[in-house]
Amino acid sequence: MRINFAPVILTLAVASSVYAAPAPAHLAKRNWVSDKLKDLVEKALNTLECGACTAALVGVKDVAWLNKNWVIDALSDICPKVSKLTPEVCTGSVKLEGPALLDALLKADLLSGDAKFICYQVAGICAPPSISSGSLKFPKPRPANAVPPASSGKLIDVLHLSDWHVDAGYIPGSEAECDQPLCCRKHSNSPAVPKRKASTWGDYHCDVPIKLGQNMMTYVPTVANVSFGILTGDVPPHDIWAQTQQTVVPQTANAYGVMATLGTKIYPTIGNHEAGPSNLYPTTSSGGSVQWLYNSLADDWSRWLPAEAVSSVKSNYGAYNVSPAPGLRIISLNTNFCYNMNFYLYAEISDYDPNGELKWLVVQLQAAEDAGERVWIIGHVSPSMTSCIMNWSSLYYQAVQRYSPHVIAEQFFGHSHYDEFALSYGPGAKTAQNAIATAWIGPSTTTYTNLNPGFRTYKVDTKSWNIFDSQTYIADMNLAPTWDATGATPNWHLEYSARQTYSAYVPIADDKPLSASWWHDVTKAFETNPAAFQTYWKLRSKSSGLQLACPAGGPCPAEMICNLRAGKSSDSCTKIALKLSRRSDVDSEVTPVAAVIAGANRILKRSEPAAAAQSNLWNENLCI
């Protein structure tokens, strides 16, 4: 029988105010309650059991009823001990993110199942909940024999940027081998003599300096005649313990200014880092507002968007649609409304479509179908990732099935920092014949963590708006010290062409696009040809050579191939899992609030293999 500890805390807390020692009663009660709360959290940490996790959440909620600051103080105190993060990082992040989580818990019905849902969705503790979001409603039935248009044979270049994460706080010559979540900065404990000095161009343990982003923008026109570009989110750096409205607004404005030097229109979407504090996007159910963010982004994006789209950014929580060319409609979604680190989402678990975004998406897709238009959907967190809450992902997948492939031509996301893709299928088996849509997950500009900086260009047909080739460009960050020593600039170069590389395993006719069916056959080649899979594994990390091995014969390749076929998060074969880490392991962003309450400071995302997760060496953390 699960003991409900929280009422015990409340009862004893009241009693402690009567039987307190000489200290003031309110201080004695605070300290006593904090100690009991720590006991609950530590039990969750030590056992990683569902009952312990839910008890900790209920305890946090009940103490929050008494005094929210007691919870914040307790979690700030626990965080350095369990996560090995510095007090600066822990205190900053807990104070920024904690209030939103507490407000959500105060509204949630933890004793009727919400606690188990949160423990699973945030931390992988408790059994996976069943999908309860039901079915989307569509204005019209799917047309009979709906097929995509034929290609025109005319191709244009389109740029895909993602996860910019340029760090204005980057200091060349600072410590690049630090014990902080983000290095190459001035920290309170930075040594006078660095073990490894940060290059002026960047480092694998850091976000990138401003001049690398500027240099990349000068390189792009030398390899592509870009008609327009897309940006799939995340502009500010990974210093989540310090991100506020006051910091992110100038950071994003400066970054968009650098991108504007390209001289072509770029159509952006919102990442989890655009908010300050990070990740937190209120809903109508949760209360609260980040209207300042939507207004700020609308102003920044007005250099690229028409007035109607700018107005939509302000009124539709960052979402908009735009037509960059006749016959094409780009729909930009705020997928932070499915992001599991957006604590506001847990205020009302049954709010399956926060702020009505999916309903709005269906309206746009139906309008495109009626007008005979093709659609690109862009967002930050891919619905294929386990960091996208399953109920939302399931509803989104229904929209993809209804409007693909005759309306939705392509989808584009970011967030993982890797060079990846994910496939969606019609009802039935996952076969080449049933594959209907591809989600292109763009490689990051940032090197964070252990990745080369990169970007993609696409060869796109101007009638079908399907992709005929994807070309990824990178620079080898391991050469950064040499660039400094010789006065050279980054060696941007074509890493690979998807068409050329993978057609060696699955031949494709010159007049055929890189369709979902073709990509499914590529995943089949990965199953039967270890060399083909190892090629993908190398390119996934932009050839940094720093990723863990994913050897043939082990569980890793099968899991990764499964994930490539998982267009919705519930189909992913990499499940949310926990792992306590040493400070030296912390090479990526952490969320100390979730770390303390969930019982660890890492959550493995859908793209991380089980073999690596078990190795204690994996360098991906709670959220990117």
PDB file of C-alpha atoms in Angstrom, residues 9 11 66 115 220 246 303 363 367 613:
ATOM      1  CA  ILE A   9       3.978  16.453   6.657  1.00  0.00           C
ATOM      2  CA  THR A  11      -0.013  17.530  10.311  1.00  0.00           C
ATOM      3  CA  LEU A  66       2.132  26.261   3.134  1.00  0.00           C
ATOM      4  CA  ALA A 115       1.552  12.441 -10.379  1.00  0.00           C
ATOM      5  CA  VAL A 220      26.558  29.944 -47.078  1.00  0.00           C
ATOM      6  CA  GLN A 246      16.107  40.786 -19.875  1.00  0.00           C
ATOM      7  CA  ARG A 303      12.102  41.859 -41.356  1.00  0.00           C
ATOM      8  CA  VAL A 363      -7.621  24.980 -40.154  1.00  0.00           C
ATOM      9  CA  ALA A 367      -7.251  25.797 -46.277  1.00  0.00           C
ATOM     10  CA  ALA A 613      22.673   5.060 -21.814  1.00  0.00           C
TER      11      ALA A 613
END
